[in-house]
DNA sequence: TACGCGTGGGT
DNA sequence: TACCCAAGCGT
């Protein structure tokens, strides 16, 4: 059992004050945020909007989230609206944002808030942690931002800011407890929500992964990494694994009126519950079936080149085939018309496939290292 | 604990 | 180009 360093008030002295003063001048303007001046006037963000934005922002950039957040708030202005929505509608609205289990848990969570909490989010970290999709980070963020509690909010930005400020050379994720201890010792009992958001804004705009703008940083005087001359050295991370390559084939069946044949992927696992065109399994290159002979049914399949897509843990090359057929959909499949295809729950990789088949100037073979 | 889980943008 | 990265969670 290793003991964490205890941070005296003096070690973190001034940290929160300097950071908050900076935030008062430089807070980003974000649609899900109440600006510091309004927080000072007593305004709090709707916990539903804080939760929705935090789920969307998990491992996802602000620019990617903006349009989705707007759409969701328009479609489902309250947690009750979302709880009452068909899950397929939620998946369709989430399509393209990635990490689709977030969308399923979002829906489950909304239902639980309504059925078990009277339509109000729990206002403590422990209570929030009982809900699906809410982990340590998100529970702390909601409790601080929506409920004004002094939770230690630690995300990737905070990890970077703190490992630099304290010159913590322990690699992540091993360093997380030490980072958490520092944040817990530093978070102010006044303005904890602003403090959390200030840390994240600092990490996103000043204390960036590459070429941090230390000259503009409100914490530069106390930053040990800057003093040592190489802030970019931090945070130290464990080595990454190599991404395996997989291959497969995808078959775009098109009806005379332009409708495309779709089916639904299994609820669990990769792209769980999302729509796809029929295709082979995605296997290691060795014995992958990637030709027209692997088609799910007989038709005049014509090759339309291939598409390339990178997932978190593997690279995928799909050979694309197209055929014009006019039959009843096989069981479990459906025809999606030109009008509905754009609102299906199609992940980006499948949009690439359909694009290649239909718009398809055959994609120029991409050169990749073997 | 380590892995499975998307996507798009930056350098 | 080939990485790296982004407000993590569930198992």
Coordinates of C-alpha atoms (C1' of nucleotides) in Angstrom, one line a residue:
Chain A
X1 CA 0.0 0.0 0.0
X2 CA 1.6 3.2 -1.1
X3 CA 0.7 6.3 0.6
X4 CA -0.2 9.4 -1.4
X5 CA 1.6 12.6 -0.8
X6 CA -0.4 15.0 1.3
X7 CA -0.6 18.4 -0.1
X8 CA -0.5 21.2 2.4
X9 CA -2.6 24.3 1.8
X10 CA 0.6 26.2 1.2
X11 CA 1.8 24.0 -1.7
X12 CA -1.3 24.7 -3.6
X13 CA -1.6 28.2 -2.3
X14 CA -2.8 30.7 -4.9
X15 CA -3.5 28.0 -7.5
X16 CA -7.3 28.3 -7.4
X17 CA -7.3 32.0 -7.0
X18 CA -5.0 32.6 -10.0
X19 CA -6.9 30.0 -12.1
X20 CA -10.3 31.5 -11.3
X21 CA -9.1 35.1 -12.0
X22 CA -7.9 33.8 -15.4
X23 CA -11.2 32.1 -16.1
X24 CA -13.1 35.2 -15.3
X25 CA -11.4 36.8 -18.3
X26 CA -10.9 33.9 -20.7
X27 CA -13.7 31.4 -20.2
X28 CA -14.7 29.8 -23.5
X29 CA -18.2 30.6 -24.7
X30 CA -19.9 27.1 -24.9
X31 CA -23.6 26.4 -25.4
X32 CA -23.8 24.1 -22.4
X33 CA -22.1 26.5 -20.1
X34 CA -23.2 29.3 -17.7
X35 CA -20.5 32.0 -17.9
X36 CA -18.7 32.9 -14.7
X37 CA -20.5 36.3 -14.3
X38 CA -23.8 34.6 -14.3
X39 CA -22.7 31.9 -11.9
X40 CA -21.6 34.7 -9.6
X41 CA -25.1 36.1 -9.9
X42 CA -26.4 32.8 -8.6
X43 CA -27.4 31.1 -11.8
X44 CA -26.8 27.3 -12.2
X45 CA -26.9 25.2 -15.3
X46 CA -29.7 22.7 -15.7
X47 CA -28.3 19.4 -14.5
X48 CA -29.8 17.7 -17.5
X49 CA -27.8 19.9 -19.9
X50 CA -24.6 19.5 -17.8
X51 CA -25.1 15.7 -17.9
X52 CA -25.9 15.6 -21.6
X53 CA -22.9 17.7 -22.5
X54 CA -20.5 15.7 -20.3
X55 CA -21.6 12.4 -21.8
X56 CA -21.1 13.8 -25.3
X57 CA -17.8 15.3 -24.4
X58 CA -16.3 12.0 -23.2
X59 CA -13.2 11.4 -25.5
X60 CA -14.9 13.8 -28.0
X61 CA -13.9 17.3 -29.1
X62 CA -16.0 20.4 -28.4
X63 CA -16.3 21.1 -32.2
X64 CA -17.7 17.6 -32.8
X65 CA -20.2 17.9 -29.9
X66 CA -21.7 21.3 -30.7
X67 CA -24.1 20.3 -33.5
X68 CA -25.2 17.1 -31.7
X69 CA -25.8 19.0 -28.4
X70 CA -28.0 21.5 -30.2
X71 CA -30.0 18.7 -31.9
X72 CA -30.6 16.8 -28.7
X73 CA -31.7 19.8 -26.8
X74 CA -34.1 20.7 -29.5
X75 CA -35.5 17.2 -29.8
X76 CA -35.5 16.4 -26.1
X77 CA -35.5 19.6 -23.9
X78 CA -35.8 17.7 -20.6
X79 CA -34.7 14.4 -19.2
X80 CA -38.3 13.3 -19.2
X81 CA -38.5 13.9 -23.0
X82 CA -35.4 11.8 -23.5
X83 CA -36.7 9.0 -21.2
X84 CA -39.9 8.8 -23.3
X85 CA -38.1 8.7 -26.7
X86 CA -37.7 5.5 -28.6
X87 CA -34.1 4.2 -28.2
X88 CA -33.8 3.9 -32.0
X89 CA -34.5 7.6 -32.4
X90 CA -31.7 8.3 -29.9
X91 CA -29.3 6.1 -31.8
X92 CA -30.1 7.8 -35.0
X93 CA -29.5 11.2 -33.5
X94 CA -26.2 10.0 -32.1
X95 CA -25.0 8.4 -35.4
X96 CA -21.6 9.8 -36.3
X97 CA -20.5 10.8 -32.8
X98 CA -18.9 7.5 -31.9
X99 CA -18.7 5.3 -28.8
X100 CA -22.3 4.2 -29.3
X101 CA -22.7 2.6 -25.9
X102 CA -22.8 6.1 -24.6
X103 CA -26.1 6.6 -26.4
X104 CA -27.6 3.4 -25.0
X105 CA -26.5 4.3 -21.5
X106 CA -27.8 7.9 -22.0
X107 CA -31.3 6.5 -22.7
X108 CA -31.1 4.1 -19.8
X109 CA -29.9 6.8 -17.5
X110 CA -32.7 9.1 -18.5
X111 CA -35.2 6.4 -17.8
X112 CA -33.7 5.7 -14.3
X113 CA -33.7 9.4 -13.4
X114 CA -37.4 9.5 -14.2
X115 CA -38.4 6.2 -12.7
X116 CA -36.1 6.2 -9.6
X117 CA -35.4 9.8 -8.9
X118 CA -38.6 11.6 -9.7
X119 CA -37.1 13.2 -12.8
X120 CA -34.3 15.0 -11.0
X121 CA -30.6 14.0 -11.1
X122 CA -29.0 12.9 -7.8
X123 CA -27.0 15.8 -6.4
X124 CA -24.1 13.8 -5.0
X125 CA -21.2 12.0 -6.6
X126 CA -22.2 8.7 -5.0
X127 CA -25.7 9.1 -6.2
X128 CA -24.7 10.0 -9.7
X129 CA -22.2 7.1 -9.9
X130 CA -25.1 4.6 -9.6
X131 CA -26.4 5.7 -13.0
X132 CA -25.3 4.0 -16.3
X133 CA -22.6 5.9 -18.3
X134 CA -21.6 8.1 -15.3
X135 CA -18.2 7.2 -14.1
X136 CA -15.8 9.0 -11.7
X137 CA -15.1 11.9 -14.0
X138 CA -18.7 12.6 -15.0
X139 CA -20.1 12.2 -11.5
X140 CA -17.5 14.7 -10.2
X141 CA -18.1 17.1 -13.0
X142 CA -21.9 17.2 -12.7
X143 CA -21.8 17.5 -8.9
X144 CA -19.4 20.5 -9.1
X145 CA -20.9 22.3 -12.1
X146 CA -24.6 21.6 -11.5
X147 CA -24.7 21.3 -7.7
X148 CA -21.8 23.5 -6.5
X149 CA -20.1 20.7 -4.7
X150 CA -16.2 20.8 -4.2
X151 CA -15.6 17.5 -6.1
X152 CA -12.2 16.7 -7.5
X153 CA -12.8 16.7 -11.3
X154 CA -10.0 14.9 -13.1
X155 CA -10.1 14.5 -16.9
X156 CA -7.4 14.4 -19.5
X157 CA -6.9 18.2 -19.4
X158 CA -6.5 18.2 -15.6
X159 CA -4.1 15.3 -15.8
X160 CA -1.9 17.3 -18.1
X161 CA -2.1 20.6 -16.1
X162 CA -1.4 18.9 -12.8
X163 CA 1.4 16.6 -14.0
X164 CA 3.1 19.6 -15.4
X165 CA 2.4 21.9 -12.5
X166 CA 3.8 19.4 -10.0
X167 CA 6.3 17.7 -12.4
X168 CA 4.8 14.3 -11.8
X169 CA 6.8 11.8 -13.8
X170 CA 4.9 8.7 -12.8
X171 CA 3.3 7.4 -16.0
X172 CA -0.5 7.4 -16.5
X173 CA -2.7 5.8 -15.4
X174 CA -0.6 5.0 -12.4
X175 CA -0.3 8.7 -11.5
X176 CA -4.1 9.2 -11.3
X177 CA -4.4 8.8 -7.5
X178 CA -1.6 11.4 -7.0
X179 CA -3.3 13.8 -9.4
X180 CA -6.6 13.3 -7.7
X181 CA -5.0 14.0 -4.3
X182 CA -3.6 17.3 -5.6
X183 CA -6.9 18.4 -7.1
X184 CA -8.8 17.5 -4.0
X185 CA -6.4 19.6 -1.9
X186 CA -6.8 22.5 -4.3
X187 CA -10.4 22.7 -5.2
X188 CA -12.0 25.7 -3.6
X189 CA -15.2 25.5 -1.6
X190 CA -16.3 28.7 -3.4
X191 CA -16.9 28.3 -7.1
X192 CA -16.0 24.6 -7.5
X193 CA -17.9 24.4 -10.8
X194 CA -16.0 27.3 -12.3
X195 CA -12.8 25.8 -10.9
X196 CA -13.4 22.5 -12.7
X197 CA -14.2 24.2 -16.0
X198 CA -11.3 26.6 -15.6
X199 CA -8.9 23.7 -15.4
X200 CA -10.3 22.2 -18.5
X201 CA -10.3 25.5 -20.4
X202 CA -6.7 26.0 -19.4
X203 CA -5.8 22.5 -20.6
X204 CA -7.6 23.0 -23.9
X205 CA -6.3 26.5 -24.7
X206 CA -3.0 27.2 -22.8
X207 CA -1.6 24.0 -21.3
X208 CA -2.0 22.1 -24.6
X209 CA -0.4 18.8 -25.4
X210 CA 2.0 20.3 -28.0
X211 CA 3.6 23.8 -27.7
X212 CA 1.8 25.0 -24.5
X213 CA 1.5 28.8 -24.3
X214 CA 3.3 29.0 -21.0
X215 CA 3.9 32.7 -21.5
X216 CA 0.1 33.3 -21.1
X217 CA -0.4 30.8 -18.3
X218 CA -1.7 32.2 -15.0
X219 CA 0.0 29.3 -13.2
X220 CA 3.5 29.7 -14.7
X221 CA 5.2 31.0 -11.5
X222 CA 4.5 27.8 -9.7
X223 CA 4.8 25.4 -12.5
X224 CA 7.6 22.9 -11.8
X225 CA 7.7 21.5 -15.4
X226 CA 8.2 25.0 -16.8
X227 CA 10.9 25.7 -14.3
X228 CA 12.7 22.6 -15.4
X229 CA 12.4 23.7 -19.0
X230 CA 10.3 21.0 -20.7
X231 CA 6.6 21.1 -20.0
X232 CA 5.9 19.0 -23.0
X233 CA 7.6 16.0 -21.3
X234 CA 4.5 15.7 -19.1
X235 CA 2.2 13.7 -18.8
X236 CA 4.2 10.5 -19.2
X237 CA 2.1 7.8 -20.6
X238 CA 2.4 4.0 -20.9
X239 CA 3.4 2.8 -24.4
X240 CA 0.6 2.0 -26.8
X241 CA -0.1 -1.2 -28.5
X242 CA 0.1 -1.6 -32.3
X243 CA -3.1 -1.6 -34.2
X244 CA -3.9 -4.8 -36.0
X245 CA -5.3 -4.7 -39.5
X246 CA -8.5 -6.3 -40.5
X247 CA -10.2 -6.8 -43.8
X248 CA -13.7 -7.7 -45.0
X249 CA -16.3 -7.1 -47.7
X250 CA -19.4 -5.0 -47.7
X251 CA -22.3 -5.4 -50.1
X252 CA -24.5 -2.5 -51.1
X253 CA -27.8 -3.8 -52.6
X254 CA -29.7 -1.0 -54.4
X255 CA -33.3 -1.2 -55.5
X256 CA -34.5 0.4 -58.7
X257 CA -35.9 3.4 -56.8
X258 CA -32.6 3.9 -55.1
X259 CA -33.4 2.3 -51.7
X260 CA -30.5 0.6 -49.9
X261 CA -30.7 -2.7 -48.1
X262 CA -29.8 -2.4 -44.4
X263 CA -29.7 -4.6 -41.3
X264 CA -29.1 -4.0 -37.6
X265 CA -25.9 -5.0 -35.8
X266 CA -26.0 -6.9 -32.5
X267 CA -26.8 -4.7 -29.5
X268 CA -23.5 -5.4 -27.8
X269 CA -19.9 -4.9 -29.0
X270 CA -18.5 -2.8 -31.8
X271 CA -21.1 -0.3 -33.3
X272 CA -23.7 -2.1 -31.1
X273 CA -27.2 -1.6 -32.2
X274 CA -26.3 0.5 -35.2
X275 CA -27.3 -0.1 -38.8
X276 CA -25.0 -1.6 -41.5
X277 CA -25.1 -3.0 -45.0
X278 CA -24.7 -6.8 -45.3
X279 CA -21.1 -7.9 -45.2
X280 CA -18.6 -10.5 -44.1
X281 CA -17.0 -10.7 -40.7
X282 CA -13.9 -8.4 -40.3
X283 CA -11.0 -10.7 -39.9
X284 CA -7.2 -10.7 -39.9
X285 CA -5.8 -10.4 -43.4
X286 CA -4.7 -14.0 -43.5
X287 CA -7.9 -15.8 -44.3
X288 CA -10.3 -12.8 -44.8
X289 CA -13.1 -13.4 -47.3
X290 CA -13.0 -10.1 -49.3
X291 CA -14.5 -11.1 -52.7
X292 CA -17.9 -11.2 -54.3
X293 CA -18.1 -14.9 -53.5
X294 CA -18.7 -13.9 -49.9
X295 CA -21.9 -12.1 -50.7
X296 CA -24.9 -12.9 -48.5
X297 CA -27.1 -13.7 -51.6
X298 CA -26.6 -14.1 -55.3
X299 CA -26.7 -11.0 -57.5
X300 CA -24.6 -9.3 -60.1
X301 CA -22.1 -7.9 -57.6
X302 CA -19.7 -5.4 -59.1
X303 CA -16.6 -4.2 -57.3
X304 CA -16.5 -0.6 -56.3
X305 CA -13.0 -0.4 -54.8
X306 CA -12.4 -0.3 -51.1
X307 CA -12.8 2.0 -48.1
X308 CA -10.4 2.4 -45.2
X309 CA -11.4 3.2 -41.7
X310 CA -9.5 3.4 -38.4
X311 CA -11.2 2.3 -35.2
X312 CA -9.8 2.7 -31.7
X313 CA -8.1 -0.7 -31.7
X314 CA -7.8 -1.8 -35.3
X315 CA -7.6 -0.6 -38.9
X316 CA -10.2 -1.9 -41.4
X317 CA -10.2 -2.2 -45.2
X318 CA -13.5 -3.1 -46.7
X319 CA -13.9 -4.2 -50.3
X320 CA -17.2 -2.6 -51.5
X321 CA -19.6 -4.3 -53.9
X322 CA -22.8 -3.0 -55.5
X323 CA -25.7 -4.8 -57.1
X324 CA -29.1 -3.7 -58.3
X325 CA -31.7 -6.0 -57.0
X326 CA -35.5 -5.8 -56.5
X327 CA -36.6 -8.4 -54.0
X328 CA -38.3 -8.5 -50.6
X329 CA -35.8 -7.8 -47.9
X330 CA -34.3 -10.9 -46.2
X331 CA -35.5 -11.5 -42.7
X332 CA -33.9 -8.9 -40.3
X333 CA -33.2 -6.5 -43.2
X334 CA -35.1 -3.5 -44.5
X335 CA -35.0 -1.2 -47.5
X336 CA -34.1 2.4 -46.6
X337 CA -35.3 4.9 -49.2
X338 CA -33.3 7.8 -50.6
X339 CA -35.4 10.0 -48.2
X340 CA -34.7 7.9 -45.0
X341 CA -31.2 6.7 -45.6
X342 CA -29.7 10.0 -44.2
X343 CA -31.5 9.6 -40.9
X344 CA -30.7 6.0 -40.3
X345 CA -28.4 5.0 -37.4
X346 CA -25.5 4.6 -39.7
X347 CA -22.0 4.8 -38.2
X348 CA -19.4 6.7 -40.2
X349 CA -17.7 3.6 -41.6
X350 CA -21.0 2.5 -43.2
X351 CA -21.6 6.0 -44.6
X352 CA -18.2 5.6 -46.3
X353 CA -19.2 2.2 -47.7
X354 CA -22.5 3.5 -49.2
X355 CA -20.8 6.6 -50.5
X356 CA -18.2 4.5 -52.3
X357 CA -20.8 2.3 -53.8
X358 CA -23.2 4.9 -55.0
X359 CA -21.4 8.1 -55.6
X360 CA -18.5 6.0 -56.1
X361 CA -15.8 7.0 -58.4
X362 CA -13.7 4.0 -57.3
X363 CA -11.6 5.2 -54.5
X364 CA -7.9 5.4 -55.4
X365 CA -6.1 2.6 -53.6
X366 CA -4.6 4.1 -50.5
X367 CA -1.0 3.3 -49.8
X368 CA -0.4 1.9 -46.4
X369 CA 2.6 0.4 -44.7
X370 CA 2.5 -3.3 -44.4
Chain B
dT1 C1' -5.8 -3.9 -14.5
dA2 C1' -6.1 -3.8 -19.2
dC3 C1' -8.8 -3.9 -22.9
dG4 C1' -12.8 -2.8 -26.1
dC5 C1' -15.0 0.9 -27.7
dG6 C1' -15.5 5.8 -32.9
dT7 C1' -14.5 9.7 -35.1
dG8 C1' -12.5 13.8 -36.9
dG9 C1' -9.0 17.3 -36.5
dG10 C1' -4.2 18.8 -35.7
dT11 C1' 0.8 18.5 -36.6
Chain C
dT1 C1' 2.3 10.6 -43.7
dA2 C1' 1.6 8.6 -39.5
dC3 C1' 0.8 9.4 -35.6
dC4 C1' -1.5 11.9 -31.5
dC5 C1' -5.2 13.3 -29.3
dA6 C1' -10.3 14.7 -27.2
dA7 C1' -14.5 16.8 -20.8
dG8 C1' -14.0 8.2 -20.0
dC9 C1' -16.9 4.1 -19.1
dG10 C1' -17.9 -0.8 -18.6
dT11 C1' -16.2 -5.1 -17.9

